mmCIF file of C-alpha atoms in Angstrom:
data_model
loop_
_atom_site.group_PDB
_atom_site.id
_atom_site.type_symbol
_atom_site.label_atom_id
_atom_site.label_comp_id
_atom_site.label_asym_id
_atom_site.label_seq_id
_atom_site.Cartn_x
_atom_site.Cartn_y
_atom_site.Cartn_z
ATOM 1 C CA MET A 249 20.101 89.537 52.885
ATOM 2 C CA SER A 250 22.546 87.641 50.711
ATOM 3 C CA GLY A 251 19.505 86.203 48.945
ATOM 4 C CA GLY A 252 18.514 89.749 48.139
ATOM 5 C CA PHE A 253 21.863 90.395 46.474
ATOM 6 C CA ILE A 254 21.629 87.175 44.464
ATOM 7 C CA SER A 255 18.120 88.076 43.420
ATOM 8 C CA ARG A 256 19.150 91.577 42.340
ATOM 9 C CA GLY A 257 22.155 90.227 40.487
ATOM 10 C CA PHE A 258 20.013 87.712 38.659
ATOM 11 C CA LYS A 259 17.481 90.370 37.767
ATOM 12 C CA GLY A 260 20.280 92.654 36.589
ATOM 13 C CA ARG A 261 21.658 90.037 34.226
ATOM 14 C CA ARG A 262 18.201 89.266 32.905
ATOM 15 C CA GLN A 263 17.590 92.967 32.297
ATOM 16 C CA GLN A 264 20.915 93.189 30.476
ATOM 17 C CA ALA A 265 19.862 90.271 28.277
ATOM 18 C CA ASP A 266 16.524 91.980 27.578
ATOM 19 C CA VAL A 267 18.321 95.182 26.611
ATOM 20 C CA ALA A 268 20.776 93.335 24.380
ATOM 21 C CA GLY A 269 17.867 91.779 22.508
ATOM 22 C CA ARG A 270 16.445 95.209 21.813
ATOM 23 C CA LEU A 271 19.675 96.672 20.415
ATOM 24 C CA PRO A 272 20.039 96.292 16.646
ATOM 25 C CA PRO A 273 23.473 95.177 15.394
ATOM 26 C CA GLY A 274 26.269 97.716 15.899
ATOM 27 C CA GLN A 275 24.244 99.892 18.301
ATOM 28 C CA HIS A 276 25.056 100.896 21.891
ATOM 29 C CA LEU A 277 22.696 101.995 24.637
ATOM 30 C CA GLU A 278 22.347 105.740 25.256
ATOM 31 C CA SER A 279 20.740 107.130 28.397
ATOM 32 C CA GLY A 280 20.866 110.818 27.391
ATOM 33 C CA PHE A 281 19.234 112.278 24.310
ATOM 34 C CA PRO A 282 21.930 113.383 21.836
ATOM 35 C CA VAL A 283 21.145 116.296 19.529
ATOM 36 C CA LEU A 284 22.003 115.897 15.871
ATOM 37 C CA SER A 285 20.971 118.619 13.484
ATOM 38 C CA ALA A 286 21.944 119.567 9.949
ATOM 39 C CA GLY A 287 20.658 123.104 10.135
ATOM 40 C CA PRO A 288 19.417 125.877 12.370
ATOM 41 C CA THR A 289 16.675 125.275 14.924
ATOM 42 C CA PRO A 290 13.611 127.101 13.593
ATOM 43 C CA ASN A 291 11.416 129.278 15.768
ATOM 44 C CA THR A 292 8.199 129.646 13.796
ATOM 45 C CA PRO A 293 5.403 130.956 16.031
ATOM 46 C CA LEU A 294 2.690 128.342 16.554
ATOM 47 C CA ASP A 295 0.036 130.640 15.075
ATOM 48 C CA GLN A 296 2.000 130.536 11.809
ATOM 49 C CA TRP A 297 2.710 126.797 11.916
ATOM 50 C CA ASP A 298 0.865 124.272 9.822
ATOM 51 C CA PHE A 299 1.192 120.713 8.594
ATOM 52 C CA VAL A 300 0.224 119.814 5.040
ATOM 53 C CA VAL A 301 -0.197 116.607 3.071
ATOM 54 C CA THR A 302 0.435 117.485 -0.553
ATOM 55 C CA GLY A 303 1.865 116.071 -3.789
ATOM 56 C CA SER A 304 -0.066 113.422 -5.747
ATOM 57 C CA VAL A 305 -3.296 113.967 -3.837
ATOM 58 C CA LYS A 306 -6.753 115.046 -5.023
ATOM 59 C CA ALA A 307 -6.532 118.143 -2.838
ATOM 60 C CA PRO A 308 -3.840 119.133 -0.315
ATOM 61 C CA LYS A 309 -4.968 118.889 3.289
ATOM 62 C CA ARG A 310 -3.709 121.352 5.877
ATOM 63 C CA TRP A 311 -3.924 121.431 9.669
ATOM 64 C CA ASN A 312 -2.971 124.410 11.763
ATOM 65 C CA TRP A 313 -1.483 123.882 15.232
ATOM 66 C CA ASN A 314 -4.812 123.879 17.078
ATOM 67 C CA GLU A 315 -6.419 121.595 14.513
ATOM 68 C CA LEU A 316 -3.571 119.093 14.850
ATOM 69 C CA LEU A 317 -3.786 119.119 18.634
ATOM 70 C CA ALA A 318 -7.567 118.619 18.469
ATOM 71 C CA LEU A 319 -7.113 115.230 16.744
ATOM 72 C CA PRO A 320 -7.100 112.096 18.935
ATOM 73 C CA HIS A 321 -3.714 111.685 20.628
ATOM 74 C CA GLU A 322 -1.669 108.513 20.963
ATOM 75 C CA THR A 323 1.191 107.980 23.418
ATOM 76 C CA PRO A 324 3.655 105.555 21.838
ATOM 77 C CA THR A 325 6.530 104.191 23.936
ATOM 78 C CA VAL A 326 9.198 103.067 21.493
ATOM 79 C CA ASP A 327 12.916 102.388 21.065
ATOM 80 C CA VAL A 328 14.778 104.743 18.720
ATOM 81 C CA HIS A 329 17.970 103.941 16.840
ATOM 82 C CA CYS A 330 20.305 106.592 15.400
ATOM 83 C CA VAL A 331 22.567 105.678 12.476
ATOM 84 C CA THR A 332 25.477 107.175 14.477
ATOM 85 C CA LYS A 333 25.140 104.004 16.568
ATOM 86 C CA TRP A 334 23.267 105.062 19.714
ATOM 87 C CA SER A 335 19.913 103.614 20.671
ATOM 88 C CA LYS A 336 17.532 104.893 23.304
ATOM 89 C CA LEU A 337 14.962 102.519 24.748
ATOM 90 C CA ASP A 338 11.432 103.175 26.013
ATOM 91 C CA THR A 339 11.102 106.755 24.802
ATOM 92 C CA HIS A 340 7.675 108.246 25.603
ATOM 93 C CA TRP A 341 6.003 110.395 22.964
ATOM 94 C CA GLU A 342 2.650 112.038 22.401
ATOM 95 C CA GLY A 343 1.238 112.770 18.987
ATOM 96 C CA VAL A 344 -1.160 111.945 16.201
ATOM 97 C CA SER A 345 -1.023 108.798 14.107
ATOM 98 C CA VAL A 346 -0.047 109.349 10.470
ATOM 99 C CA ASP A 347 -2.833 106.867 9.591
ATOM 100 C CA LEU A 348 -5.301 109.377 10.950
ATOM 101 C CA LEU A 349 -3.842 112.236 8.895
ATOM 102 C CA LEU A 350 -3.697 110.279 5.641
ATOM 103 C CA ARG A 351 -7.274 109.069 6.127
ATOM 104 C CA GLU A 352 -8.356 112.641 5.464
ATOM 105 C CA VAL A 353 -6.550 112.804 2.109
ATOM 106 C CA GLU A 354 -7.671 111.283 -1.184
ATOM 107 C CA TYR A 355 -4.980 109.657 -3.315
ATOM 108 C CA ASP A 356 -4.597 106.696 -5.661
ATOM 109 C CA SER A 357 -3.033 104.065 -3.410
ATOM 110 C CA THR A 358 -2.158 101.836 -6.370
ATOM 111 C CA SER A 359 0.198 104.419 -7.910
ATOM 112 C CA VAL A 360 1.140 106.665 -4.981
ATOM 113 C CA ARG A 361 3.570 104.533 -3.010
ATOM 114 C CA TYR A 362 6.168 106.934 -1.627
ATOM 115 C CA ALA A 363 6.306 109.935 0.651
ATOM 116 C CA THR A 364 8.819 112.665 1.305
ATOM 117 C CA ALA A 365 8.603 114.211 4.737
ATOM 118 C CA PHE A 366 9.708 117.829 4.584
ATOM 119 C CA SER A 367 10.728 120.116 7.394
ATOM 120 C CA GLU A 368 11.224 123.751 8.102
ATOM 121 C CA GLY A 369 14.393 124.714 6.205
ATOM 122 C CA ASP A 370 15.709 122.282 3.596
ATOM 123 C CA TYR A 371 15.485 118.931 5.369
ATOM 124 C CA THR A 372 13.688 116.087 3.646
ATOM 125 C CA THR A 373 13.570 112.319 4.071
ATOM 126 C CA ASN A 374 11.902 109.717 1.871
ATOM 127 C CA LEU A 375 9.988 106.620 2.873
ATOM 128 C CA PRO A 376 7.687 104.083 1.281
ATOM 129 C CA LEU A 377 4.153 105.192 2.110
ATOM 130 C CA ALA A 378 3.532 101.735 3.631
ATOM 131 C CA ASP A 379 6.076 102.568 6.355
ATOM 132 C CA LEU A 380 3.963 105.530 7.459
ATOM 133 C CA LEU A 381 0.778 103.479 7.689
ATOM 134 C CA GLY A 382 -0.401 100.614 9.885
ATOM 135 C CA GLY A 383 0.283 102.234 13.263
ATOM 136 C CA LYS A 384 4.012 102.610 12.595
ATOM 137 C CA ALA A 385 4.393 106.395 12.381
ATOM 138 C CA TRP A 386 3.262 109.535 14.192
ATOM 139 C CA VAL A 387 3.562 113.290 14.109
ATOM 140 C CA VAL A 388 4.625 113.901 17.706
ATOM 141 C CA PHE A 389 4.571 117.110 19.731
ATOM 142 C CA GLY A 390 5.169 115.746 23.240
ATOM 143 C CA TYR A 391 8.132 113.956 24.769
ATOM 144 C CA ASP A 392 8.288 112.567 28.312
ATOM 145 C CA GLY A 393 5.145 114.437 29.318
ATOM 146 C CA GLN A 394 6.417 117.818 28.112
ATOM 147 C CA PRO A 395 6.081 119.798 24.871
ATOM 148 C CA LEU A 396 8.747 118.560 22.457
ATOM 149 C CA ASP A 397 11.926 120.641 22.911
ATOM 150 C CA PRO A 398 12.913 122.587 19.759
ATOM 151 C CA VAL A 399 16.396 121.002 19.722
ATOM 152 C CA HIS A 400 14.694 117.615 19.470
ATOM 153 C CA GLY A 401 12.394 118.751 16.662
ATOM 154 C CA GLY A 402 9.661 120.707 18.401
ATOM 155 C CA PRO A 403 7.072 121.922 17.957
ATOM 156 C CA ALA A 404 6.503 118.687 16.004
ATOM 157 C CA ARG A 405 8.558 115.935 14.429
ATOM 158 C CA LEU A 406 7.849 112.765 12.549
ATOM 159 C CA LEU A 407 8.349 109.554 14.544
ATOM 160 C CA VAL A 408 9.056 106.388 12.543
ATOM 161 C CA PRO A 409 10.848 104.263 15.126
ATOM 162 C CA HIS A 410 11.285 101.100 13.049
ATOM 163 C CA LEU A 411 13.715 102.961 10.766
ATOM 164 C CA TYR A 412 16.938 104.816 11.663
ATOM 165 C CA PHE A 413 16.123 108.033 13.470
ATOM 166 C CA TRP A 414 17.081 110.385 10.579
ATOM 167 C CA LYS A 415 13.791 109.246 8.996
ATOM 168 C CA SER A 416 11.965 110.781 11.996
ATOM 169 C CA ALA A 417 12.268 114.273 10.531
ATOM 170 C CA LYS A 418 12.633 117.046 13.099
ATOM 171 C CA TRP A 419 10.580 120.248 12.631
ATOM 172 C CA VAL A 420 8.344 118.410 10.170
ATOM 173 C CA ARG A 421 5.869 120.549 8.252
ATOM 174 C CA GLY A 422 4.334 118.059 5.883
ATOM 175 C CA LEU A 423 4.307 114.974 3.718
ATOM 176 C CA ARG A 424 4.566 115.049 -0.062
ATOM 177 C CA LEU A 425 3.047 111.888 -1.550
ATOM 178 C CA THR A 426 4.708 110.757 -4.773
ATOM 179 C CA GLU A 427 4.606 108.025 -7.381
ATOM 180 C CA GLN A 428 8.411 107.981 -7.708
ATOM 181 C CA ASP A 429 10.813 107.587 -4.798
ATOM 182 C CA GLN A 430 12.941 110.720 -4.336
ATOM 183 C CA PRO A 431 16.036 110.462 -2.106
ATOM 184 C CA GLY A 432 16.031 113.003 0.726
ATOM 185 C CA PHE A 433 18.687 115.108 2.469
ATOM 186 C CA TRP A 434 20.854 112.271 3.827
ATOM 187 C CA GLU A 435 19.699 109.597 1.388
ATOM 188 C CA SER A 436 21.191 111.687 -1.449
ATOM 189 C CA LEU A 437 24.503 111.963 0.438
ATOM 190 C CA GLY A 438 25.395 108.299 0.711
ATOM 191 C CA TYR A 439 23.013 107.106 3.406
ATOM 192 C CA HIS A 440 20.773 104.113 2.838
ATOM 193 C CA ASN A 441 17.526 104.766 1.015
ATOM 194 C CA TYR A 442 15.424 102.709 3.452
ATOM 195 C CA GLY A 443 17.408 102.518 6.720
ATOM 196 C CA ASP A 444 16.277 99.401 8.598
ATOM 197 C CA PRO A 445 18.382 99.275 11.803
ATOM 198 C CA TRP A 446 17.840 95.523 12.222
ATOM 199 C CA LYS A 447 19.410 94.930 8.802
ATOM 200 C CA GLU A 448 22.068 97.589 9.563
ATOM 201 C CA GLN A 449 21.138 99.525 6.437
ATOM 202 C CA ARG A 450 23.277 102.559 7.273
ATOM 203 C CA TYR A 451 24.862 103.470 3.941
ATOM 204 C CA SER A 452 23.907 103.095 0.300
ATOM 205 C CA GLY A 453 24.909 99.601 -0.739
ATOM 206 C CA ASP A 454 24.391 98.061 2.724
ATOM 207 C CA MET B 244 31.555 116.330 21.123
ATOM 208 C CA GLN B 245 30.397 119.912 21.496
ATOM 209 C CA GLY B 246 26.681 120.337 21.221
ATOM 210 C CA ARG B 247 25.973 116.628 21.489
ATOM 211 C CA MET B 248 23.478 116.967 24.313
ATOM 212 C CA GLY B 249 20.737 119.495 24.700
ATOM 213 C CA ARG B 250 21.690 122.076 22.070
ATOM 214 C CA GLU B 251 22.103 122.287 18.334
ATOM 215 C CA ASN B 252 25.473 121.317 16.896
ATOM 216 C CA LYS B 253 26.197 124.661 15.187
ATOM 217 C CA LEU B 254 29.808 125.808 14.968
ATOM 218 C CA ASP B 255 31.633 128.347 12.820
ATOM 219 C CA GLY B 256 32.920 127.357 9.394
ATOM 220 C CA ASN B 257 36.414 126.633 10.718
ATOM 221 C CA ALA B 258 34.965 123.475 12.263
ATOM 222 C CA SER B 259 34.633 122.048 8.748
ATOM 223 C CA ALA B 260 38.393 122.416 8.110
ATOM 224 C CA GLY B 261 39.366 118.835 8.921
ATOM 225 C CA THR B 262 36.607 117.300 6.830
ATOM 226 C CA LEU B 263 37.346 119.592 3.875
ATOM 227 C CA GLN B 264 41.104 118.995 4.185
ATOM 228 C CA ALA B 265 40.522 115.320 3.506
ATOM 229 C CA ILE B 266 39.110 116.194 0.071
ATOM 230 C CA PHE B 267 40.644 119.463 -1.124
ATOM 231 C CA PRO B 268 44.413 119.992 -1.490
ATOM 232 C CA PHE B 269 44.350 123.557 -0.166
ATOM 233 C CA GLU B 270 43.182 125.460 2.902
ATOM 234 C CA MET B 271 39.427 125.530 2.341
ATOM 235 C CA THR B 272 38.583 127.765 5.290
ATOM 236 C CA GLU B 273 40.194 130.675 3.391
ATOM 237 C CA VAL B 274 38.271 129.990 0.185
ATOM 238 C CA MET B 275 35.548 132.502 -0.723
ATOM 239 C CA VAL B 276 32.205 130.864 -1.449
ATOM 240 C CA THR B 277 29.292 132.552 -3.198
ATOM 241 C CA CYS B 278 25.877 131.283 -2.151
ATOM 242 C CA ALA B 279 23.779 129.902 -5.026
ATOM 243 C CA GLY B 280 20.700 131.150 -3.197
ATOM 244 C CA CYS B 281 21.171 134.714 -1.967
ATOM 245 C CA GLY B 282 24.484 135.512 -3.685
ATOM 246 C CA ALA B 283 26.301 136.440 -0.460
ATOM 247 C CA SER B 284 30.051 135.804 -0.494
ATOM 248 C CA ASN B 285 31.915 134.679 2.610
ATOM 249 C CA VAL B 286 35.139 132.876 3.366
ATOM 250 C CA ILE B 287 34.293 129.366 4.500
ATOM 251 C CA GLY B 288 35.841 129.961 7.912
ATOM 252 C CA GLU B 289 33.170 132.601 8.522
ATOM 253 C CA THR B 290 30.190 130.523 7.449
ATOM 254 C CA ALA B 291 28.178 128.276 9.779
ATOM 255 C CA ALA B 292 28.986 124.571 10.073
ATOM 256 C CA TYR B 293 26.699 121.899 11.474
ATOM 257 C CA VAL B 294 29.026 119.054 12.371
ATOM 258 C CA SER B 295 27.619 115.731 13.504
ATOM 259 C CA GLY B 296 28.276 112.033 13.305
ATOM 260 C CA MET B 297 26.257 111.947 10.077
ATOM 261 C CA GLY B 298 28.139 114.618 8.172
ATOM 262 C CA THR B 299 29.170 118.236 7.917
ATOM 263 C CA ILE B 300 26.824 120.855 6.507
ATOM 264 C CA VAL B 301 28.360 124.260 5.718
ATOM 265 C CA ARG B 302 25.625 126.900 5.548
ATOM 266 C CA CYS B 303 25.427 130.479 4.277
ATOM 267 C CA PRO B 304 25.470 132.866 7.248
ATOM 268 C CA SER B 305 23.023 135.151 5.405
ATOM 269 C CA CYS B 306 20.285 132.762 4.271
ATOM 270 C CA ASP B 307 21.137 129.350 5.848
ATOM 271 C CA ARG B 308 21.303 127.589 2.463
ATOM 272 C CA ALA B 309 23.503 124.478 2.494
ATOM 273 C CA LEU B 310 26.626 125.583 0.572
ATOM 274 C CA ILE B 311 28.583 122.367 1.013
ATOM 275 C CA ARG B 312 27.341 118.995 2.273
ATOM 276 C CA ILE B 313 29.858 116.292 3.087
ATOM 277 C CA ALA B 314 29.484 112.803 4.459
ATOM 278 C CA ARG B 315 32.428 110.445 4.949
ATOM 279 C CA LEU B 316 31.061 106.923 5.028
ATOM 280 C CA GLU B 317 33.181 103.789 5.075
ATOM 281 C CA GLY B 318 36.154 105.366 3.324
ATOM 282 C CA ARG B 319 34.069 107.204 0.733
ATOM 283 C CA SER B 320 33.429 110.930 0.737
ATOM 284 C CA TYR B 321 30.135 112.252 -0.593
ATOM 285 C CA LEU B 322 30.309 115.910 -1.566
ATOM 286 C CA ASP B 323 27.388 118.100 -2.645
ATOM 287 C CA LEU B 324 28.289 121.614 -3.834
ATOM 288 C CA ARG B 325 24.908 122.571 -5.334
ATOM 289 C CA GLY B 326 24.528 125.438 -2.900
ATOM 290 C CA SER B 327 27.844 127.035 -3.941
ATOM 291 C CA ARG B 328 27.690 129.178 -7.079
ATOM 292 C CA VAL B 329 31.433 129.951 -7.133
ATOM 293 C CA LEU B 330 34.464 129.004 -5.061
ATOM 294 C CA ARG B 331 37.326 131.550 -5.224
ATOM 295 C CA ILE B 332 40.572 129.762 -4.516
ATOM 296 C CA HIS B 333 43.941 131.483 -4.299
ATOM 297 C CA ALA B 334 46.558 129.683 -6.368
ATOM 298 C CA ASP B 335 49.020 129.785 -3.482
ATOM 299 C CA GLY B 336 46.376 128.378 -1.129
#
């Protein structure tokens, strides 16, 4: 019996060490799912919802809700890191890879190197296009086996877990591909343009 | 923090008072702001404020446009007033 306690204690410490290794500098572990929004939660009916890739593309490409859901799904399990210093580990999502969406759009990849994700309302966030490709980003509509809750960005949000969570735009409605980088909603208000949590790129100048 | 879990962090404009007080030398919640989008005029205390750990966004109660955006980061305040056409400030505060 005492062996059982020792074993559990040992396992507990090892788990703590594992968790610590997954927390970027300055972050703490969060077990809930905090809500952080800069504007009202939209309630667009799904039959009026669409997702568009536009900007410096040969022709904009649009998916309605049913067309998006008909694409092959992926179920990434990832850690997310908010710039307000909480991290949540092993979050389970369901969505469509951004690689898959951009494969259906023609653009000049030598000159078009940035994207602005835009949401319902006025929210935008900018990323290098390379950070949306290579299996690193999704448009997700499911969380923990359920449809994504509107307060967490449903019906669909961007998921780019290797960058601070403000880059994972809630209520996303499209991507605008650009040749010039254009700072988004928070990036134009003092937050870091790129936002790598492992380099603690929280604010401009970090 | 109100609204941290499970619901949006929308409050009335008075919730922006502390953040605004750190920048403006008068009582901002009593200032009349005219929206650069729809033209509606409201005192800031009667607008909508989205207050979070990232910043404070004061929005027009008529059209939701961001009237004032503020982030206080490492001792610096970032202030964006593009959404405010006019601020009417009483001389006596």
